[in-house]
Tab-separated table of C-alpha atoms in Angstrom:
chain	number	residue	atom	x	y	z
W	8	MET	CA	57.889	41.422	80.543
W	9	ARG	CA	59.870	43.032	82.697
W	10	THR	CA	59.139	46.407	84.649
W	11	LEU	CA	60.473	49.992	84.788
W	12	ARG	CA	61.477	49.121	88.384
W	13	ASP	CA	63.614	46.534	86.992
W	14	ALA	CA	65.267	49.011	84.948
W	15	ILE	CA	65.328	51.664	87.625
W	16	TYR	CA	66.820	49.544	89.432
W	17	GLY	CA	69.252	48.243	87.480
W	18	VAL	CA	70.681	52.103	87.006
W	19	ALA	CA	71.105	52.733	90.526
W	20	VAL	CA	72.922	49.560	91.576
W	21	GLY	CA	75.230	49.902	89.444
W	22	ASP	CA	75.510	54.076	89.535
W	23	ALA	CA	76.506	53.135	93.453
W	24	LEU	CA	78.330	50.006	92.953
W	25	GLY	CA	80.586	51.451	90.379
W	26	SER	CA	81.235	55.212	91.974
W	27	PRO	CA	83.483	54.395	94.687
W	28	VAL	CA	86.121	53.382	91.451
W	29	GLN	CA	85.335	56.258	89.013
W	30	PHE	CA	88.573	57.867	87.406
W	31	LEU	CA	90.971	55.374	88.262
W	32	GLN	CA	92.908	53.617	85.331
W	33	ARG	CA	91.500	49.962	84.568
W	34	GLY	CA	93.479	47.117	86.541
W	35	SER	CA	94.682	49.988	88.650
W	36	TYR	CA	91.896	48.617	91.613
W	37	PRO	CA	91.055	44.979	93.283
W	38	LYS	CA	88.149	43.860	91.250
W	39	VAL	CA	85.160	45.571	92.310
W	40	THR	CA	82.242	42.717	93.759
W	41	GLN	CA	80.394	44.613	96.398
W	42	MET	CA	79.395	48.191	97.555
W	43	LEU	CA	82.039	50.360	98.761
W	44	TYR	CA	82.358	53.677	100.311
W	45	CYS	CA	82.755	56.132	98.116
W	46	ASP	CA	86.369	58.052	99.046
W	47	ILE	CA	86.418	60.392	95.734
W	48	PHE	CA	82.715	62.399	96.838
W	49	GLN	CA	83.030	61.281	100.957
W	50	LYS	CA	79.946	58.531	100.489
W	51	GLU	CA	78.872	55.657	102.215
W	52	ALA	CA	78.257	52.942	99.890
W	53	GLY	CA	75.058	52.266	97.842
W	54	THR	CA	75.222	55.960	97.248
W	55	TRP	CA	74.076	57.021	93.430
W	56	THR	CA	75.365	59.837	91.532
W	57	ASP	CA	74.109	62.144	89.229
W	58	ASP	CA	73.123	59.016	86.655
W	59	THR	CA	70.542	57.580	88.832
W	60	SER	CA	69.016	61.297	90.346
W	61	MET	CA	68.868	62.422	86.865
W	62	THR	CA	66.956	59.302	85.849
W	63	LEU	CA	64.722	59.477	88.724
W	64	ALA	CA	64.248	63.085	87.792
W	65	LEU	CA	62.706	61.925	84.581
W	66	CYS	CA	60.628	59.687	85.802
W	67	ASP	CA	59.163	61.444	88.495
W	68	SER	CA	58.003	64.214	85.525
W	69	ILE	CA	56.391	61.776	83.006
W	70	LYS	CA	54.945	60.075	86.273
W	71	ASN	CA	53.049	64.038	87.353
W	72	CYS	CA	52.458	65.120	83.683
W	73	LYS	CA	51.374	61.773	82.414
W	74	ALA	CA	53.196	62.863	78.963
W	75	ILE	CA	56.811	64.074	77.887
W	76	ASP	CA	57.171	67.602	78.642
W	77	THR	CA	60.852	68.691	78.275
W	78	ALA	CA	59.662	71.870	80.363
W	79	ASP	CA	58.946	70.344	83.397
W	80	ILE	CA	61.921	67.717	82.580
W	81	LEU	CA	64.070	70.937	82.642
W	82	LYS	CA	62.655	72.363	85.959
W	83	ARG	CA	63.261	68.447	87.775
W	84	PHE	CA	66.605	68.728	86.864
W	85	ARG	CA	66.814	72.245	88.167
W	86	GLN	CA	65.687	71.040	91.603
W	87	TRP	CA	68.145	68.033	91.653
W	88	LEU	CA	70.883	70.599	91.314
W	89	ARG	CA	69.946	73.923	93.277
W	90	ASN	CA	68.281	71.805	96.271
W	91	GLY	CA	69.429	68.192	96.171
W	92	LYS	CA	66.164	66.699	95.049
W	93	TYR	CA	66.117	63.331	93.930
W	94	THR	CA	69.490	62.496	95.734
W	95	GLN	CA	70.203	60.564	98.988
W	96	ASP	CA	71.609	63.135	101.056
W	97	GLY	CA	70.199	66.923	99.873
W	98	GLU	CA	72.904	67.753	97.782
W	99	ALA	CA	74.171	67.096	94.037
W	100	PHE	CA	77.419	65.651	93.116
W	101	ASP	CA	79.280	64.651	90.618
W	102	VAL	CA	78.050	66.613	87.814
W	103	GLY	CA	78.661	66.274	84.516
W	104	ARG	CA	80.074	70.299	82.282
W	105	THR	CA	77.150	69.257	79.321
W	106	CYS	CA	74.189	68.948	82.346
W	107	LEU	CA	75.634	71.777	84.513
W	108	THR	CA	75.650	74.131	81.538
W	109	SER	CA	72.457	73.732	79.845
W	110	ILE	CA	70.274	73.185	83.448
W	111	VAL	CA	71.989	76.471	83.442
W	112	LYS	CA	71.233	77.760	80.974
W	113	GLY	CA	67.642	76.236	80.207
W	114	LYS	CA	69.050	74.869	76.668
W	115	GLY	CA	71.057	71.703	75.640
W	116	MET	CA	74.281	71.922	73.632
W	117	THR	CA	74.886	71.292	70.227
W	118	ASP	CA	78.521	71.106	69.466
W	119	GLU	CA	81.026	68.314	68.674
W	120	TYR	CA	82.739	68.544	72.321
W	121	SER	CA	79.101	68.593	74.357
W	122	ASN	CA	79.078	64.913	72.951
W	123	GLY	CA	79.358	63.090	77.170
W	124	ASN	CA	76.933	60.062	78.324
W	125	GLY	CA	75.260	62.594	80.606
W	126	SER	CA	71.613	61.971	78.524
W	127	LEU	CA	72.220	58.676	77.826
W	128	MET	CA	72.907	57.922	81.218
W	129	ARG	CA	69.438	59.000	81.998
W	130	ILE	CA	67.404	57.975	78.941
W	131	ILE	CA	65.749	53.892	79.574
W	132	PRO	CA	62.654	55.765	81.717
W	133	LEU	CA	61.847	56.420	78.144
W	134	ALA	CA	60.928	52.445	76.513
W	135	PHE	CA	58.806	52.252	79.139
W	136	VAL	CA	56.345	55.237	77.563
W	137	GLU	CA	53.493	54.124	75.520
W	138	GLY	CA	53.831	55.075	71.795
W	139	ILE	CA	56.798	56.928	72.756
W	140	SER	CA	58.396	58.576	69.315
W	141	ASP	CA	62.532	58.585	67.917
W	142	GLN	CA	61.075	62.876	68.290
W	143	GLN	CA	60.735	62.641	72.016
W	144	ILE	CA	63.593	60.152	72.402
W	145	ALA	CA	65.579	63.295	71.091
W	146	ASP	CA	63.941	66.319	72.750
W	147	VAL	CA	64.223	64.746	76.564
W	148	SER	CA	68.524	64.099	75.289
W	149	SER	CA	67.987	67.520	74.447
W	150	VAL	CA	67.072	68.773	77.352
W	151	THR	CA	70.924	69.166	78.089
W	152	HIS	CA	72.749	67.301	75.029
W	153	ALA	CA	71.279	68.610	72.051
W	154	HIS	CA	73.862	67.425	68.921
W	155	PRO	CA	72.833	64.808	66.956
W	156	LEU	CA	75.363	62.202	68.247
W	157	SER	CA	73.854	62.124	71.483
W	158	CYS	CA	70.397	62.317	70.128
W	159	GLU	CA	70.738	59.403	68.232
W	160	ALA	CA	73.361	56.621	70.668
W	161	CYS	CA	70.067	57.720	73.249
W	162	ARG	CA	67.796	56.711	70.072
W	163	ILE	CA	69.353	53.239	70.198
W	164	TYR	CA	69.793	53.126	73.519
W	165	VAL	CA	66.160	53.097	73.969
W	166	HIS	CA	64.764	50.692	70.887
W	167	ILE	CA	67.529	48.180	72.445
W	168	ALA	CA	65.733	48.372	75.919
W	169	MET	CA	62.156	48.124	74.504
W	170	ASP	CA	63.486	44.886	72.677
W	171	LEU	CA	64.348	43.429	75.889
W	172	LYS	CA	61.533	44.184	77.616
W	173	ASN	CA	59.591	42.639	75.180
W	174	GLY	CA	61.708	39.253	75.725
W	175	LYS	CA	64.149	39.787	73.015
W	176	ALA	CA	67.487	38.141	74.164
W	177	ILE	CA	70.315	40.109	74.094
W	178	PRO	CA	72.177	39.502	71.330
W	179	GLN	CA	69.281	40.001	68.893
W	180	ALA	CA	68.037	42.623	70.646
W	181	VAL	CA	72.089	44.690	70.091
W	182	ARG	CA	71.907	43.484	66.013
W	183	ASP	CA	68.252	44.750	65.131
W	184	ASN	CA	69.331	48.095	66.692
W	185	VAL	CA	72.636	49.506	66.403
W	186	SER	CA	72.541	50.447	62.654
W	187	SER	CA	73.229	54.095	62.277
W	188	SER	CA	73.689	56.366	59.808
W	189	HIS	CA	76.016	58.021	61.544
W	190	PRO	CA	79.285	56.849	60.955
W	191	LYS	CA	80.826	58.107	64.788
W	192	LEU	CA	78.473	54.295	65.864
W	193	ALA	CA	79.797	52.490	62.873
W	194	ASP	CA	81.023	50.080	65.256
W	195	LEU	CA	78.924	48.788	67.182
W	196	LYS	CA	77.861	46.362	64.993
W	197	ASP	CA	80.945	44.623	65.462
W	198	LEU	CA	80.781	45.088	69.035
W	199	GLU	CA	80.674	41.301	69.407
W	200	SER	CA	84.217	40.365	67.933
W	201	PHE	CA	85.474	43.114	70.293
W	202	SER	CA	88.605	42.241	72.957
W	203	ALA	CA	88.276	43.785	75.805
W	204	GLU	CA	91.724	45.884	74.396
W	205	ARG	CA	89.881	47.615	72.532
W	206	ILE	CA	86.745	48.496	74.785
W	207	LYS	CA	87.036	52.200	75.796
W	208	SER	CA	85.612	53.247	79.267
W	209	THR	CA	85.441	57.288	78.789
W	210	GLY	CA	82.654	59.487	79.455
W	211	TYR	CA	82.172	60.027	75.822
W	212	VAL	CA	78.672	58.759	74.936
W	213	VAL	CA	79.697	56.551	71.853
W	214	ASP	CA	82.687	55.138	74.344
W	215	THR	CA	79.878	54.448	77.118
W	216	LEU	CA	77.610	53.151	74.967
W	217	GLU	CA	79.786	50.590	73.054
W	218	ALA	CA	81.199	49.938	76.557
W	219	SER	CA	78.377	48.643	78.407
W	220	LEU	CA	76.586	46.614	75.839
W	221	TRP	CA	80.056	44.894	75.117
W	222	CYS	CA	79.613	44.086	79.248
W	223	LEU	CA	76.186	42.128	77.956
W	224	LEU	CA	77.441	40.710	74.940
W	225	LYS	CA	80.119	39.246	77.342
W	226	THR	CA	78.547	38.160	79.976
W	227	SER	CA	75.508	35.997	81.166
W	228	SER	CA	74.025	37.419	84.693
W	229	PHE	CA	73.613	39.979	86.159
W	230	ARG	CA	76.132	40.652	88.137
W	231	GLU	CA	78.950	39.421	86.131
W	232	ALA	CA	77.710	42.123	83.206
W	233	LEU	CA	77.290	44.351	85.883
W	234	GLU	CA	81.555	43.443	87.766
W	235	ALA	CA	82.754	43.840	84.168
W	236	ALA	CA	81.268	47.106	83.706
W	237	VAL	CA	82.466	48.373	86.782
W	238	ASN	CA	85.706	47.307	86.514
W	239	LEU	CA	87.226	48.810	82.999
W	240	GLY	CA	88.015	51.916	84.479
W	241	GLY	CA	87.153	54.891	83.844
W	242	ASP	CA	83.907	56.487	83.759
W	243	THR	CA	82.237	53.737	85.846
W	244	ASP	CA	79.471	55.036	87.647
W	245	THR	CA	78.239	55.741	83.782
W	246	ILE	CA	78.844	52.514	82.686
W	247	GLY	CA	77.885	50.890	85.132
W	248	ALA	CA	74.245	52.488	85.534
W	249	VAL	CA	73.746	52.027	81.650
W	250	THR	CA	74.451	48.658	81.524
W	251	GLY	CA	72.619	48.454	84.967
W	252	GLY	CA	69.691	49.509	83.167
W	253	LEU	CA	69.475	47.486	80.021
W	254	ALA	CA	70.356	44.082	82.528
W	255	GLY	CA	67.971	44.944	85.185
W	256	ILE	CA	65.758	44.734	82.389
W	257	PHE	CA	66.439	41.761	80.579
W	258	TYR	CA	67.839	39.680	83.926
W	259	GLY	CA	64.674	41.411	86.887
W	260	THR	CA	65.248	42.880	89.693
W	261	GLU	CA	65.249	39.169	91.327
W	262	ASP	CA	68.907	38.232	90.098
W	263	ILE	CA	70.275	41.696	91.055
W	264	PRO	CA	72.551	40.345	93.945
W	265	GLU	CA	70.117	40.042	97.030
W	266	ALA	CA	73.803	42.141	99.354
W	267	TRP	CA	73.461	45.352	95.991
W	268	ILE	CA	70.273	45.561	97.011
W	269	LYS	CA	70.077	45.676	100.412
W	270	ALA	CA	73.530	48.056	100.337
W	271	LEU	CA	71.261	50.527	98.386
W	272	ARG	CA	70.356	53.587	100.361
W	273	LYS	CA	67.021	55.107	100.511
W	274	PRO	CA	65.276	52.860	97.885
W	275	GLU	CA	62.304	54.782	99.168
W	276	MET	CA	63.143	57.313	96.661
W	277	ILE	CA	63.260	55.214	93.525
W	278	GLU	CA	59.960	53.662	94.327
W	279	GLY	CA	58.608	57.482	94.816
W	280	CYS	CA	58.744	58.027	91.005
W	281	LEU	CA	57.964	55.046	89.344
W	282	PHE	CA	55.722	56.126	86.625
W	283	THR	CA	54.561	52.845	86.225
């Protein structure tokens, strides 16, 4: 059975791999196959962004509370935002609008335009919480992203992660969990037949979930999945992180290229936040 460690290293590697080409148009940059310096934020190769920092904050909350405590999760998000906790250089950067507003106000956003991928990118630790309920998944999403669409995307993702953890193959895990009453998630059931041209790679939660699952369905190793993800262009750090979390569970840390693991800065921060 795969572990939380596999998932979190997958998130961090995908995040750091994709960050240097974030916001660039698909096909406009040389194919990313290694960790690169991030010109956008002037960060060393192997630096993760908000995706991993918020994931570690969630892990740390679960570790210390031994339960899902949304007030504690919010407190740790504020420590990240204000003090740079869970970052490699002591400062929060690349912070999404909805996350910023929600953390400052202490209330998740509920409007249609607050359906970015900021809760999806950090939700995977919940797949390793014994007895986690769909309501708890929604509650954790709602610390920042409280619209039903974001909550449902997180629910689907966590259930896929749980099935992969328990040994299901990727296509089966996806097929078993993508049925949804939300019309904007209807295309998930047909992803295996989609061409690359049909895959959008924006920060919209639906696009990110579709892109990440598509990358997993179309590849057969951690490297292939992550290279597919970060070379889609657009929101490459988050698509890398979301893809990486599931790929880490399915393939295991041992399948992550050694050079990528070695390039990841301050891995001891990850080890210190693992709750299982």
